[in-house]
Amino acid sequence: MADGPGSSPGVPSKRPKITKDKIVPDTGSSEPTAPFFTRKLRKAAVGTSCDIRLRVSVGGFPKATLTWYHNNEPLPPSEAQDAGGLWIRDCRVSDAGLYTCMATNELGEASCSAVLAIMDLGEGNHNPNGMTLFSTGSFNHIFF
């Protein structure tokens, strides 16, 4: 790799990040851009009574407003939601499902989704295999 003038050897020049379909703009710019995710939701599994944070990172200018959905139903705004993600505290089996984060500003919107599995590992579990079964739309999911 050739080094440009004034660059340090072995340090790549600063370039925009490239995703599958587009170049992601530099987040330090104040140039107006539609929202984009620099960190998308990831699937996760957690036991009942545990806390979990579904983390995202969003770029774009002006700053995007985040809206959260659980199984395609909007979640009411709360202190559990912030610019870095969504806290789910004292998880219950009913918290399992598909979570979606929608980032919106006046130039556009972006969304990402992931499945959260909740495992009831307590004694007296009515499910002897420790599995959680839930439905998101037309898909059934089984997690061990």
PDB file of C-alpha atoms in Angstrom:
ATOM      1  CA  MET A   1       0.000   0.000   0.000  1.00  0.00           C
ATOM      2  CA  ALA A   2       1.402   3.376  -0.963  1.00  0.00           C
ATOM      3  CA  ASP A   3       1.613   6.054   1.668  1.00  0.00           C
ATOM      4  CA  GLY A   4       0.355   9.524   0.808  1.00  0.00           C
ATOM      5  CA  PRO A   5       2.277  12.710   1.533  1.00  0.00           C
ATOM      6  CA  GLY A   6       2.408  13.478   5.237  1.00  0.00           C
ATOM      7  CA  SER A   7       1.066  10.075   6.278  1.00  0.00           C
ATOM      8  CA  SER A   8       2.726   7.778   8.759  1.00  0.00           C
ATOM      9  CA  PRO A   9       4.104   4.482   7.477  1.00  0.00           C
ATOM     10  CA  GLY A  10       1.722   1.603   8.133  1.00  0.00           C
ATOM     11  CA  VAL A  11      -1.211   3.899   9.026  1.00  0.00           C
ATOM     12  CA  PRO A  12      -3.936   3.807   6.391  1.00  0.00           C
ATOM     13  CA  SER A  13      -5.329   7.107   5.177  1.00  0.00           C
ATOM     14  CA  LYS A  14      -8.746   8.112   6.512  1.00  0.00           C
ATOM     15  CA  ARG A  15     -11.420   6.892   4.121  1.00  0.00           C
ATOM     16  CA  PRO A  16     -15.186   6.506   4.424  1.00  0.00           C
ATOM     17  CA  LYS A  17     -16.352   3.115   5.677  1.00  0.00           C
ATOM     18  CA  ILE A  18     -17.718   0.894   2.944  1.00  0.00           C
ATOM     19  CA  THR A  19     -20.736  -1.322   3.503  1.00  0.00           C
ATOM     20  CA  LYS A  20     -22.255  -3.841   1.080  1.00  0.00           C
ATOM     21  CA  ASP A  21     -24.297  -1.289  -0.844  1.00  0.00           C
ATOM     22  CA  LYS A  22     -22.989   2.161  -0.082  1.00  0.00           C
ATOM     23  CA  ILE A  23     -20.280   4.320   1.391  1.00  0.00           C
ATOM     24  CA  VAL A  24     -21.077   5.412   4.921  1.00  0.00           C
ATOM     25  CA  PRO A  25     -20.343   9.134   5.381  1.00  0.00           C
ATOM     26  CA  ASP A  26     -17.887  10.362   7.992  1.00  0.00           C
ATOM     27  CA  THR A  27     -19.938  11.009  11.182  1.00  0.00           C
ATOM     28  CA  GLY A  28     -17.806  14.039  12.126  1.00  0.00           C
ATOM     29  CA  SER A  29     -19.291  16.116   9.322  1.00  0.00           C
ATOM     30  CA  SER A  30     -22.059  18.664   9.804  1.00  0.00           C
ATOM     31  CA  GLU A  31     -23.166  18.119   6.200  1.00  0.00           C
ATOM     32  CA  PRO A  32     -26.856  17.103   6.213  1.00  0.00           C
ATOM     33  CA  THR A  33     -27.267  13.340   5.735  1.00  0.00           C
ATOM     34  CA  ALA A  34     -30.023  10.804   6.250  1.00  0.00           C
ATOM     35  CA  PRO A  35     -29.611   8.546   9.289  1.00  0.00           C
ATOM     36  CA  PHE A  36     -27.472   5.410   9.026  1.00  0.00           C
ATOM     37  CA  PHE A  37     -26.448   2.756  11.526  1.00  0.00           C
ATOM     38  CA  THR A  38     -22.788   2.492  12.423  1.00  0.00           C
ATOM     39  CA  ARG A  39     -23.705  -0.237  14.926  1.00  0.00           C
ATOM     40  CA  LYS A  40     -26.739  -2.391  14.193  1.00  0.00           C
ATOM     41  CA  LEU A  41     -28.777  -4.523  16.568  1.00  0.00           C
ATOM     42  CA  ARG A  42     -27.502  -8.064  17.102  1.00  0.00           C
ATOM     43  CA  LYS A  43     -29.455 -11.160  18.061  1.00  0.00           C
ATOM     44  CA  ALA A  44     -29.132 -12.028  21.720  1.00  0.00           C
ATOM     45  CA  ALA A  45     -30.280 -14.472  24.381  1.00  0.00           C
ATOM     46  CA  VAL A  46     -30.625 -13.815  28.088  1.00  0.00           C
ATOM     47  CA  GLY A  47     -32.122 -15.571  31.111  1.00  0.00           C
ATOM     48  CA  THR A  48     -35.247 -14.430  32.890  1.00  0.00           C
ATOM     49  CA  SER A  49     -34.769 -11.754  35.555  1.00  0.00           C
ATOM     50  CA  CYS A  50     -31.611 -10.493  33.811  1.00  0.00           C
ATOM     51  CA  ASP A  51     -31.017  -7.038  32.333  1.00  0.00           C
ATOM     52  CA  ILE A  52     -29.918  -6.530  28.729  1.00  0.00           C
ATOM     53  CA  ARG A  53     -29.128  -3.508  26.596  1.00  0.00           C
ATOM     54  CA  LEU A  54     -29.874  -3.665  22.891  1.00  0.00           C
ATOM     55  CA  ARG A  55     -27.165  -1.368  21.536  1.00  0.00           C
ATOM     56  CA  VAL A  56     -27.166   0.777  18.419  1.00  0.00           C
ATOM     57  CA  SER A  57     -25.102   3.653  17.105  1.00  0.00           C
ATOM     58  CA  VAL A  58     -26.553   6.070  14.570  1.00  0.00           C
ATOM     59  CA  GLY A  59     -24.939   8.690  12.366  1.00  0.00           C
ATOM     60  CA  GLY A  60     -26.472  11.406  10.245  1.00  0.00           C
ATOM     61  CA  PHE A  61     -27.183  15.099  10.525  1.00  0.00           C
ATOM     62  CA  PRO A  62     -29.340  16.478  11.914  1.00  0.00           C
ATOM     63  CA  LYS A  63     -29.358  14.000  14.781  1.00  0.00           C
ATOM     64  CA  ALA A  64     -31.896  11.222  14.274  1.00  0.00           C
ATOM     65  CA  THR A  65     -34.843  10.456  16.519  1.00  0.00           C
ATOM     66  CA  LEU A  66     -35.002   6.780  17.535  1.00  0.00           C
ATOM     67  CA  THR A  67     -38.264   4.832  17.725  1.00  0.00           C
ATOM     68  CA  TRP A  68     -38.301   1.287  19.124  1.00  0.00           C
ATOM     69  CA  TYR A  69     -40.622  -1.575  18.230  1.00  0.00           C
ATOM     70  CA  HIS A  70     -41.228  -4.974  19.825  1.00  0.00           C
ATOM     71  CA  ASN A  71     -42.828  -7.519  17.455  1.00  0.00           C
ATOM     72  CA  ASN A  72     -43.749  -4.618  15.120  1.00  0.00           C
ATOM     73  CA  GLU A  73     -45.609  -2.743  17.897  1.00  0.00           C
ATOM     74  CA  PRO A  74     -44.196   0.667  18.916  1.00  0.00           C
ATOM     75  CA  LEU A  75     -42.727   0.877  22.404  1.00  0.00           C
ATOM     76  CA  PRO A  76     -43.733   4.008  24.338  1.00  0.00           C
ATOM     77  CA  PRO A  77     -40.850   6.435  24.945  1.00  0.00           C
ATOM     78  CA  SER A  78     -39.202   5.839  28.327  1.00  0.00           C
ATOM     79  CA  GLU A  79     -36.028   6.378  30.325  1.00  0.00           C
ATOM     80  CA  ALA A  80     -34.934   2.900  29.157  1.00  0.00           C
ATOM     81  CA  GLN A  81     -34.355   4.367  25.679  1.00  0.00           C
ATOM     82  CA  ASP A  82     -31.400   6.576  24.835  1.00  0.00           C
ATOM     83  CA  ALA A  83     -29.173   7.405  21.886  1.00  0.00           C
ATOM     84  CA  GLY A  84     -27.108   4.277  22.528  1.00  0.00           C
ATOM     85  CA  GLY A  85     -29.838   1.694  22.782  1.00  0.00           C
ATOM     86  CA  LEU A  86     -32.708   0.195  24.726  1.00  0.00           C
ATOM     87  CA  TRP A  87     -32.480  -1.265  28.240  1.00  0.00           C
ATOM     88  CA  ILE A  88     -34.724  -4.201  29.059  1.00  0.00           C
ATOM     89  CA  ARG A  89     -34.647  -4.809  32.792  1.00  0.00           C
ATOM     90  CA  ASP A  90     -35.771  -7.866  34.744  1.00  0.00           C
ATOM     91  CA  CYS A  91     -36.475  -9.778  31.504  1.00  0.00           C
ATOM     92  CA  ARG A  92     -39.576 -11.928  31.270  1.00  0.00           C
ATOM     93  CA  VAL A  93     -40.437 -14.527  28.638  1.00  0.00           C
ATOM     94  CA  SER A  94     -42.943 -12.014  27.216  1.00  0.00           C
ATOM     95  CA  ASP A  95     -39.979  -9.727  26.340  1.00  0.00           C
ATOM     96  CA  ALA A  96     -38.757 -12.255  23.751  1.00  0.00           C
ATOM     97  CA  GLY A  97     -39.292 -11.396  20.102  1.00  0.00           C
ATOM     98  CA  LEU A  98     -38.227  -9.139  17.286  1.00  0.00           C
ATOM     99  CA  TYR A  99     -36.864  -5.702  18.233  1.00  0.00           C
ATOM    100  CA  THR A 100     -36.557  -2.945  15.641  1.00  0.00           C
ATOM    101  CA  CYS A 101     -34.927   0.455  15.942  1.00  0.00           C
ATOM    102  CA  MET A 102     -36.052   3.130  13.463  1.00  0.00           C
ATOM    103  CA  ALA A 103     -33.828   6.207  13.113  1.00  0.00           C
ATOM    104  CA  THR A 104     -35.499   9.225  11.492  1.00  0.00           C
ATOM    105  CA  ASN A 105     -34.533  12.767  10.566  1.00  0.00           C
ATOM    106  CA  GLU A 106     -35.888  15.181   7.970  1.00  0.00           C
ATOM    107  CA  LEU A 107     -33.658  13.644   5.276  1.00  0.00           C
ATOM    108  CA  GLY A 108     -34.774  10.047   5.678  1.00  0.00           C
ATOM    109  CA  GLU A 109     -34.900   6.984   7.857  1.00  0.00           C
ATOM    110  CA  ALA A 110     -33.017   3.767   8.519  1.00  0.00           C
ATOM    111  CA  SER A 111     -33.922   0.704  10.538  1.00  0.00           C
ATOM    112  CA  CYS A 112     -32.351  -2.454  11.878  1.00  0.00           C
ATOM    113  CA  SER A 113     -33.850  -5.456  13.675  1.00  0.00           C
ATOM    114  CA  ALA A 114     -32.757  -8.432  15.745  1.00  0.00           C
ATOM    115  CA  VAL A 115     -34.338 -11.259  17.712  1.00  0.00           C
ATOM    116  CA  LEU A 116     -34.104 -11.435  21.507  1.00  0.00           C
ATOM    117  CA  ALA A 117     -34.558 -14.856  23.111  1.00  0.00           C
ATOM    118  CA  ILE A 118     -35.451 -15.121  26.791  1.00  0.00           C
ATOM    119  CA  MET A 119     -34.612 -18.401  28.520  1.00  0.00           C
ATOM    120  CA  ASP A 120     -36.476 -19.403  31.643  1.00  0.00           C
ATOM    121  CA  LEU A 121     -33.816 -21.381  33.479  1.00  0.00           C
ATOM    122  CA  GLY A 122     -35.483 -21.302  36.901  1.00  0.00           C
ATOM    123  CA  GLU A 123     -36.510 -24.388  38.825  1.00  0.00           C
ATOM    124  CA  GLY A 124     -40.089 -25.478  38.399  1.00  0.00           C
ATOM    125  CA  ASN A 125     -39.840 -24.474  34.769  1.00  0.00           C
ATOM    126  CA  HIS A 126     -43.007 -25.508  32.976  1.00  0.00           C
ATOM    127  CA  ASN A 127     -40.847 -26.167  29.911  1.00  0.00           C
ATOM    128  CA  PRO A 128     -38.583 -29.157  30.735  1.00  0.00           C
ATOM    129  CA  ASN A 129     -36.162 -28.410  27.887  1.00  0.00           C
ATOM    130  CA  GLY A 130     -35.476 -24.812  28.976  1.00  0.00           C
ATOM    131  CA  MET A 131     -36.642 -23.572  25.569  1.00  0.00           C
ATOM    132  CA  THR A 132     -38.528 -20.432  24.743  1.00  0.00           C
ATOM    133  CA  LEU A 133     -40.937 -20.564  21.821  1.00  0.00           C
ATOM    134  CA  PHE A 134     -42.350 -17.370  20.416  1.00  0.00           C
ATOM    135  CA  SER A 135     -43.860 -16.156  17.205  1.00  0.00           C
ATOM    136  CA  THR A 136     -42.967 -13.066  15.191  1.00  0.00           C
ATOM    137  CA  GLY A 137     -45.418 -12.729  12.380  1.00  0.00           C
ATOM    138  CA  SER A 138     -45.432 -15.863  10.276  1.00  0.00           C
ATOM    139  CA  PHE A 139     -42.239 -17.311  11.775  1.00  0.00           C
ATOM    140  CA  ASN A 140     -41.877 -19.437  14.891  1.00  0.00           C
ATOM    141  CA  HIS A 141     -38.552 -19.375  16.683  1.00  0.00           C
ATOM    142  CA  ILE A 142     -37.201 -21.954  19.090  1.00  0.00           C
ATOM    143  CA  PHE A 143     -34.133 -21.206  21.178  1.00  0.00           C
ATOM    144  CA  PHE A 144     -32.317 -23.654  23.440  1.00  0.00           C
TER     145      PHE A 144
END
